Short mmCIF file of C-alpha atoms and ligand atoms in Angstrom, two decimals:
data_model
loop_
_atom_site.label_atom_id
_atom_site.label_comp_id
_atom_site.label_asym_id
_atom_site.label_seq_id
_atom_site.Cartn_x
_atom_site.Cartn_y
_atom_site.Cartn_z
CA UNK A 1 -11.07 -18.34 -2.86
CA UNK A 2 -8.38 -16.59 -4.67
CA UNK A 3 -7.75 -13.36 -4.75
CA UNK A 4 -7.31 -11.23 -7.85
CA UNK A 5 -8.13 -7.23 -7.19
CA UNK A 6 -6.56 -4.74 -5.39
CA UNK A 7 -7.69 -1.42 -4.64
CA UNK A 8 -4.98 1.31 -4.13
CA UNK A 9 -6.41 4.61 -2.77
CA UNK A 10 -4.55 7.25 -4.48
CA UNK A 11 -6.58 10.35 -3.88
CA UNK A 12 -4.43 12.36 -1.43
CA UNK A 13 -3.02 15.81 -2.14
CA UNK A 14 0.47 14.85 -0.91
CA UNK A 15 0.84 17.98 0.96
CA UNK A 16 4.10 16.45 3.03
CA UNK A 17 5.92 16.69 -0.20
CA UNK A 18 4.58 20.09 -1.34
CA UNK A 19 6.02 21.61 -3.64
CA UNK A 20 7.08 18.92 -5.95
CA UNK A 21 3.20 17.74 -5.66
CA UNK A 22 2.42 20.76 -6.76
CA UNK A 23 2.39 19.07 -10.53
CA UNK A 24 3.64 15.62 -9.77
CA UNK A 25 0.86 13.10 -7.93
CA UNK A 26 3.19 11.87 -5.04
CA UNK A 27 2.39 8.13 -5.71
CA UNK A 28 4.41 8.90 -8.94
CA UNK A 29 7.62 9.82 -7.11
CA UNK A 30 10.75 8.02 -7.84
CA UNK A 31 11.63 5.33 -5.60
CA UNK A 32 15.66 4.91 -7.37
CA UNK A 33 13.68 4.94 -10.96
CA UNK A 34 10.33 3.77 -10.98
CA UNK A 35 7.18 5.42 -9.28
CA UNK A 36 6.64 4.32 -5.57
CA UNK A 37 3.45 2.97 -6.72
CA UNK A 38 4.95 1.03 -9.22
CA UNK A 39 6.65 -1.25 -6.44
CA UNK A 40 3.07 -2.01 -4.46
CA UNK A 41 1.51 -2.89 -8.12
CA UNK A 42 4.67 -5.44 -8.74
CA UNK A 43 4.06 -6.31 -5.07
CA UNK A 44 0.36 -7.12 -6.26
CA UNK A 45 1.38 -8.85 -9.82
CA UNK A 46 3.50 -10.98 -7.88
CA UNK A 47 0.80 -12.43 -5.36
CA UNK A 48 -1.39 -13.28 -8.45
CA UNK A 49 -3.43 -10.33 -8.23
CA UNK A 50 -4.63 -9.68 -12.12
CA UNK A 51 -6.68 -6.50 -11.86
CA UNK A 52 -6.74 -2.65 -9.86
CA UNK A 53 -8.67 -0.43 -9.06
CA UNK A 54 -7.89 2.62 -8.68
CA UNK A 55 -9.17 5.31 -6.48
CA UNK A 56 -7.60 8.72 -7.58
CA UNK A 57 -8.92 12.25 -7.55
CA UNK A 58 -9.33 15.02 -10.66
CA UNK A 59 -6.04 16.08 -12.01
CA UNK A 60 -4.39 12.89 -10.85
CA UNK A 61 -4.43 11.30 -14.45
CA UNK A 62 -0.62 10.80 -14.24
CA UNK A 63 -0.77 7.79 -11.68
CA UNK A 64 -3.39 5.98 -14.28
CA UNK A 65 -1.87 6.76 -17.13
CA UNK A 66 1.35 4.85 -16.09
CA UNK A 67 0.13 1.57 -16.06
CA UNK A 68 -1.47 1.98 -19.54
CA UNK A 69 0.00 1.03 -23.01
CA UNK A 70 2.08 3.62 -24.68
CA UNK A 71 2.66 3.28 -28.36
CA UNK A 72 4.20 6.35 -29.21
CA UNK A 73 6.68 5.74 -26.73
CA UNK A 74 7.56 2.08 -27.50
CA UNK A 75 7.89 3.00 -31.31
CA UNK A 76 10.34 5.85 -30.24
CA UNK A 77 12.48 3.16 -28.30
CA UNK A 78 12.21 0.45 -30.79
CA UNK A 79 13.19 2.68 -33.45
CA UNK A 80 16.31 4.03 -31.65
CA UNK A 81 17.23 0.18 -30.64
CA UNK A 82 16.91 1.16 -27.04
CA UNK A 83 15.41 -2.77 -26.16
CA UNK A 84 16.14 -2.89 -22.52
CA UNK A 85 14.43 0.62 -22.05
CA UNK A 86 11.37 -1.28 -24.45
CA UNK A 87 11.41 -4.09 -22.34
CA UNK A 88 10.60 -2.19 -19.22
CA UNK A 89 8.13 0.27 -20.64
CA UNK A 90 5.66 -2.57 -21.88
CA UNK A 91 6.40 -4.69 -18.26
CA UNK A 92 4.54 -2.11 -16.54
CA UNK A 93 1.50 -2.11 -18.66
CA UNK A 94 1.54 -5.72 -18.72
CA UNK A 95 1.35 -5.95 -14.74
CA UNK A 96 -2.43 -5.57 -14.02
CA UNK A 97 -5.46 -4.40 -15.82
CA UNK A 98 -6.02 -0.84 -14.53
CA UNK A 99 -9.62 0.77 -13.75
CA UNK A 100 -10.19 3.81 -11.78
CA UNK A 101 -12.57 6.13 -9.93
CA UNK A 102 -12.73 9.18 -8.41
CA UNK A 103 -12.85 10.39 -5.26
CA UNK A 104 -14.41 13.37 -5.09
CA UNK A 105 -13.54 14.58 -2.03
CA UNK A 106 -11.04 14.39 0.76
CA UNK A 107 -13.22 12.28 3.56
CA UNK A 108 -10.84 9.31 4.67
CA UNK A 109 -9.49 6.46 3.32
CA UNK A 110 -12.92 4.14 4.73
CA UNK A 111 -14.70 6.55 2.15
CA UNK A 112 -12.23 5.95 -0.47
CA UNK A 113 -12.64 2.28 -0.47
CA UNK A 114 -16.19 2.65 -0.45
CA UNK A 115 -15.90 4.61 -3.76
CA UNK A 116 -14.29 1.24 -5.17
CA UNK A 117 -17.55 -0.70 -4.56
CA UNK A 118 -19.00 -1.31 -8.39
CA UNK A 119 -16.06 -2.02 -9.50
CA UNK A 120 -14.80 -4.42 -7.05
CA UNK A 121 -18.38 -6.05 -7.15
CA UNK A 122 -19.05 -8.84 -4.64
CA UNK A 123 -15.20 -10.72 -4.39
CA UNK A 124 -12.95 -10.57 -1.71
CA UNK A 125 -10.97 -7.66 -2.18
CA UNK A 126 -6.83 -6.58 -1.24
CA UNK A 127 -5.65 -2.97 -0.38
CA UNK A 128 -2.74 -1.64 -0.60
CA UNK A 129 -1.90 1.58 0.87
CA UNK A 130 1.28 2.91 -1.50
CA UNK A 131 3.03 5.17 1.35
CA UNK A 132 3.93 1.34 2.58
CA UNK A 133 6.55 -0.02 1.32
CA UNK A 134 6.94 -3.66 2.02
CA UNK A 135 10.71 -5.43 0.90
CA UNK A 136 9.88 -9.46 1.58
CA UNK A 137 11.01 -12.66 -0.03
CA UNK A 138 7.09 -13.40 -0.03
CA UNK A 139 4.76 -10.16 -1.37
CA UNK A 140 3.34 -9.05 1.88
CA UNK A 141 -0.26 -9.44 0.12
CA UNK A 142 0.74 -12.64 -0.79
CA UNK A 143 0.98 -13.74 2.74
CA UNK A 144 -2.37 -12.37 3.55
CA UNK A 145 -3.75 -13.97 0.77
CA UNK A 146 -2.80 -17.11 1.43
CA UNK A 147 -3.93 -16.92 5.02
CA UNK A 148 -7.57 -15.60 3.69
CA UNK A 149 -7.51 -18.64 1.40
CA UNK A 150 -7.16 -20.65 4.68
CA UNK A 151 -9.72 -19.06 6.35
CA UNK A 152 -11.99 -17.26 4.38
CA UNK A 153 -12.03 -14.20 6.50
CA UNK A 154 -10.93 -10.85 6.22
CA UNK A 155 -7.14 -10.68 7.04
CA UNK A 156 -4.93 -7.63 7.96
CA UNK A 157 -0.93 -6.78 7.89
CA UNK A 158 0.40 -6.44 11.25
CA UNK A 159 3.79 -5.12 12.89
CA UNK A 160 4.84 -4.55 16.34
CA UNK A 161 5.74 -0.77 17.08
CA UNK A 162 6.89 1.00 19.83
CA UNK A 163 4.59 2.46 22.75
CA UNK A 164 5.56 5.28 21.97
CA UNK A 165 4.24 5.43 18.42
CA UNK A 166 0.69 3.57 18.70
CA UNK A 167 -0.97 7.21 17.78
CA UNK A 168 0.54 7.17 14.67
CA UNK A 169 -1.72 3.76 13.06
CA UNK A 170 -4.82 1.63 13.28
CA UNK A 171 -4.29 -0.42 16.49
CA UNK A 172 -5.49 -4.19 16.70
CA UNK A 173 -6.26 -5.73 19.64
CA UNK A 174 -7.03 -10.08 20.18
CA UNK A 175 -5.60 -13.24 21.30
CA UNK A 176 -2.80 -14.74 19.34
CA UNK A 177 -4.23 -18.26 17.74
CA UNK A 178 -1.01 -19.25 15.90
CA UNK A 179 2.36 -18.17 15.98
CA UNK A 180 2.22 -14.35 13.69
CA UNK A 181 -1.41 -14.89 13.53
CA UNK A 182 -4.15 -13.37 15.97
CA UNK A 183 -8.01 -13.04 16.14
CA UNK A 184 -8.59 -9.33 15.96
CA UNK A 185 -10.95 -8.39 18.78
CA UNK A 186 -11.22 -5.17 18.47
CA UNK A 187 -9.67 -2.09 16.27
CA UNK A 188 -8.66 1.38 18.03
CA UNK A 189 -7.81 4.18 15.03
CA UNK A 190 -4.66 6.16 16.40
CA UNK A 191 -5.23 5.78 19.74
CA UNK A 192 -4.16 8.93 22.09
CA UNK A 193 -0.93 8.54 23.59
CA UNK A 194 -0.88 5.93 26.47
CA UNK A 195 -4.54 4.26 25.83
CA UNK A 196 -3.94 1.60 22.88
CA UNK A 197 -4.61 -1.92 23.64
CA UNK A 198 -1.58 -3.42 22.29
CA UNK A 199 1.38 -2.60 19.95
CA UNK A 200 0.18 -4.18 17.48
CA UNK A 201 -0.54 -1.89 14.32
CA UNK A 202 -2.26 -1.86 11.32
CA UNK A 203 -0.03 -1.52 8.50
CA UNK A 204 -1.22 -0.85 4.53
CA UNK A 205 -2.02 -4.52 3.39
CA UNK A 206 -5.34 -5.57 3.75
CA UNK A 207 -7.48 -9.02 2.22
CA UNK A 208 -11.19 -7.74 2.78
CA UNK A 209 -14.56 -9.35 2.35
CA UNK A 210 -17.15 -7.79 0.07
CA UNK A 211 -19.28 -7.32 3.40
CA UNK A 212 -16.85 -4.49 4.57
CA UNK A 213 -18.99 -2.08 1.99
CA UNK A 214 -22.06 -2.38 4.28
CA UNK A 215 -20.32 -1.78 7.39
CA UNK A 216 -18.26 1.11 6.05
CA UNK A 217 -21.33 3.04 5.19
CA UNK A 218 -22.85 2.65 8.59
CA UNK A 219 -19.70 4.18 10.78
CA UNK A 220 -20.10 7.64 11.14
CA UNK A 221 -17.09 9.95 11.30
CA UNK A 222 -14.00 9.16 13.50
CA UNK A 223 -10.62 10.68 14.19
CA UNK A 224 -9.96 13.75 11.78
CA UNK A 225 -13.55 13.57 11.23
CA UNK A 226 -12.86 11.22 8.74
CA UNK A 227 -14.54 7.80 7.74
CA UNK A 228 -11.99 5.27 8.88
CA UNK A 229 -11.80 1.69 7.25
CA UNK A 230 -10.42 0.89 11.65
CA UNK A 231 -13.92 2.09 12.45
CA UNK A 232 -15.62 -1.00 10.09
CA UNK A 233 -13.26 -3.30 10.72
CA UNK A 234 -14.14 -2.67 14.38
CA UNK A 235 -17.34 -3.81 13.64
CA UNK A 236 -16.66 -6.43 11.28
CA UNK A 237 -14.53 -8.10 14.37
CA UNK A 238 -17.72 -8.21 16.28
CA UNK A 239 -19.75 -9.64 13.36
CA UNK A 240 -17.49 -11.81 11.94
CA UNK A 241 -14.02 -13.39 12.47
CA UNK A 242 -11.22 -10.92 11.77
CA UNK A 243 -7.28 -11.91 11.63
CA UNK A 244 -4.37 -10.45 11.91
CA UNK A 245 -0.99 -11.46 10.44
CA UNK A 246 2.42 -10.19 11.52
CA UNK A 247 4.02 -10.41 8.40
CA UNK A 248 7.88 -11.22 7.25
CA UNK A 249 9.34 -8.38 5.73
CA UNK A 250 11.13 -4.67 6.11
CA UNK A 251 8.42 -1.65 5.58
CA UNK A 252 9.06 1.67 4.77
CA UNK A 253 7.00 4.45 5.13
CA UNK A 254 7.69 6.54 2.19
CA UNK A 255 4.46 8.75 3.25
CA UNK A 256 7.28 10.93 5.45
CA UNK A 257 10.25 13.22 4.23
CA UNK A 258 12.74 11.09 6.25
CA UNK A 259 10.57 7.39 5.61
CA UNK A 260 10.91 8.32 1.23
CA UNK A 261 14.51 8.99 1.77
CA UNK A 262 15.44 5.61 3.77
CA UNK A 263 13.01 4.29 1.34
CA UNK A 264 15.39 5.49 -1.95
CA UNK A 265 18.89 4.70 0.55
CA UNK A 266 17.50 0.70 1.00
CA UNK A 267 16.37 0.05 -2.43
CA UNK A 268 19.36 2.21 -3.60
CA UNK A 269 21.64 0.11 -1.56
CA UNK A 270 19.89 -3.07 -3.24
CA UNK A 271 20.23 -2.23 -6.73
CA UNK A 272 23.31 -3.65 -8.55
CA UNK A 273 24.88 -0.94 -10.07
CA UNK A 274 24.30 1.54 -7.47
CA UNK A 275 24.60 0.11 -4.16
CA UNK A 276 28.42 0.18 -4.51
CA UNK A 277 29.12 3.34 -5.04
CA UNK A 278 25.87 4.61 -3.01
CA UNK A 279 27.66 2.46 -0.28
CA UNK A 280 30.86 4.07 -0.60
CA UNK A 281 29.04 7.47 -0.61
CA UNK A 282 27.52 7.08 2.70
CA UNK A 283 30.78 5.54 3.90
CA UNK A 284 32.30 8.63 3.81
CA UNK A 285 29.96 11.08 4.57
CA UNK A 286 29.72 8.92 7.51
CA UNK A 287 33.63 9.35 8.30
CA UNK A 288 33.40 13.29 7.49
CA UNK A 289 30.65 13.84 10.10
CA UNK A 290 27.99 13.44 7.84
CA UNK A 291 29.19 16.66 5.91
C1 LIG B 301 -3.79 4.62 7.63
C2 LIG B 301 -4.84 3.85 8.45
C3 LIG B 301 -4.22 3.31 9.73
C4 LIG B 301 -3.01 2.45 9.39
C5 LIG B 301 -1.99 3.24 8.53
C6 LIG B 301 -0.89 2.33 8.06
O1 LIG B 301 -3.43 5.77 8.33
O2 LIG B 301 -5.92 4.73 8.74
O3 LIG B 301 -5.18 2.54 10.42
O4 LIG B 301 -2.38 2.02 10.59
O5 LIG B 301 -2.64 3.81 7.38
O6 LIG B 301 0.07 3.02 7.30
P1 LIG B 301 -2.61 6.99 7.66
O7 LIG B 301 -1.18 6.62 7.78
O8 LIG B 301 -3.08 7.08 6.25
O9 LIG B 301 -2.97 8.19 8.48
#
């Protein structure tokens, strides 16, 4: 079955980049020129996903309001012959078919996808978290995808991290059925320090069934006392078949100071007219002592 929704939670108050998200929702930050959530939606337009969802919190407009039509805008640029700028401004409300809902309050990102139920309805479902960045020759979702379409079952992004930094995500732990692709057994969130099963972590990209709803409103709170999506798909392992993909690709996460500014050097250093002289810029700092 294909899949054709995505639900990006976009509730958060963005405190790590306080105070610029004071006024500006930090999913709407500029990754070289376009929002950071504008590269997860292209990510999701590319893998043949036609619709999202949404889940945002009062006074968070802003992120919606991006993805829809703007005619005053477009008549501005038309009128001053500005068709390149034209060109991009209806692209990005021609990428999906926005919907949204609120979250009304802060109680984990398990409770924010459960807020997306009615308007997902009863499909098979992707998520995209949007402090991940994913850079791939394939669309990170569309390599889950096309492993759910293989096997019908719910499928999550993997990568392999250091020991040392298994508290930091959703660990997975299962045997390895294919080469990149395991049978999640079991799901630790951030594990204390030295106690994760493996090193393999959960990362932002996720192809869930419609069952997941039911299971996410039977775990009670978990780390952060929070209701974690690890916590269901803990269960949903034991129910059901769960797999894991380590995917192809370089992932950034822009959630962190530091991970949003490697984020803007990579796809800096990947743009045409900039990575030159951005190049060149580093270069030297570089030689000066990075002065
Ligand atoms: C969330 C999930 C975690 C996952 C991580 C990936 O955590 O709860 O399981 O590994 O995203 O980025 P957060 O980073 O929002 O704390």
């Amino acid at each position: 079955m294909k899949v054709t929704k995505v639900v990006i939670p976009a509730a958060g108050k963005g405190t790590r980049f306080l105070p610029a998200t004071k006024s500006v929702p930090k999913e709407l930050l500029p990754l070289v020129d376009r929002p950071l959530i504008h590269e997860v939606v292209l990510e999701a337009a590319r893998s043949g996903i036609r619709d999202l969802i949404l889940v945002t919190a009062e006074g968070k407009e802003a992120v919606q309001r991006y993805f829809e039509k703007d005619p005053a805008l477009e008549n501005f640029l038309e009128a001053r012959g500005e068709l390149g700028f034209l060109k991009q401004v209806k692209a990005v409300s021609g990428m999906v078919r926005v919907s949204s809902v609120i979250q009304d309050s802060p109680r984990g990102l398990g409770h924010a996808i459960l807020c997306s139920r009615e308007l997902v309805g009863n499909d098979p479902f992707a998520v995209i978290l949007p402090d991940d960045l994913i850079d791939s020759v394939v669309p990170c979702v569309a390599q889950l995808a096309d492993l759910f379409v293989r096997t019908g079952k719910t499928i999550v992004a993997l990568q392999e991290v250091p020991g040392d930094q298994t508290h930091l995500y959703g660990i997975a732990d299962g045997e390895r059925t294919d080469p990149g692709v395991y049978r999640i057994r079991k799901f630790v969130e951030k594990p204390p320090p030295g106690s994760a099963p493996s090193n393999l972590a959960v990362i932002g990209r996720y192809i869930l069934v419609p069952e997941i709803y039911d299971l996410i409103e039977g775990v009670q709170p978990g780390v952060g006392g929070e209701i974690q999506l690890t916590d269901a798909l803990d269960r949903l392992a034991v129910e059901d078949e769960v797999y894991g993909l380590v995917f192809e690709g370089l992932r950034h996460d822009a959630g962190t100071r530091l991970g949003f500014l490697m984020a803007n050097i990579h796809y800096g250093l990947k743009d045409e007219e900039l990575g030159p002289p951005l190049l060149r810029y580093i270069t030297d700092k570089i030689a000066a002592g990075g002065t």
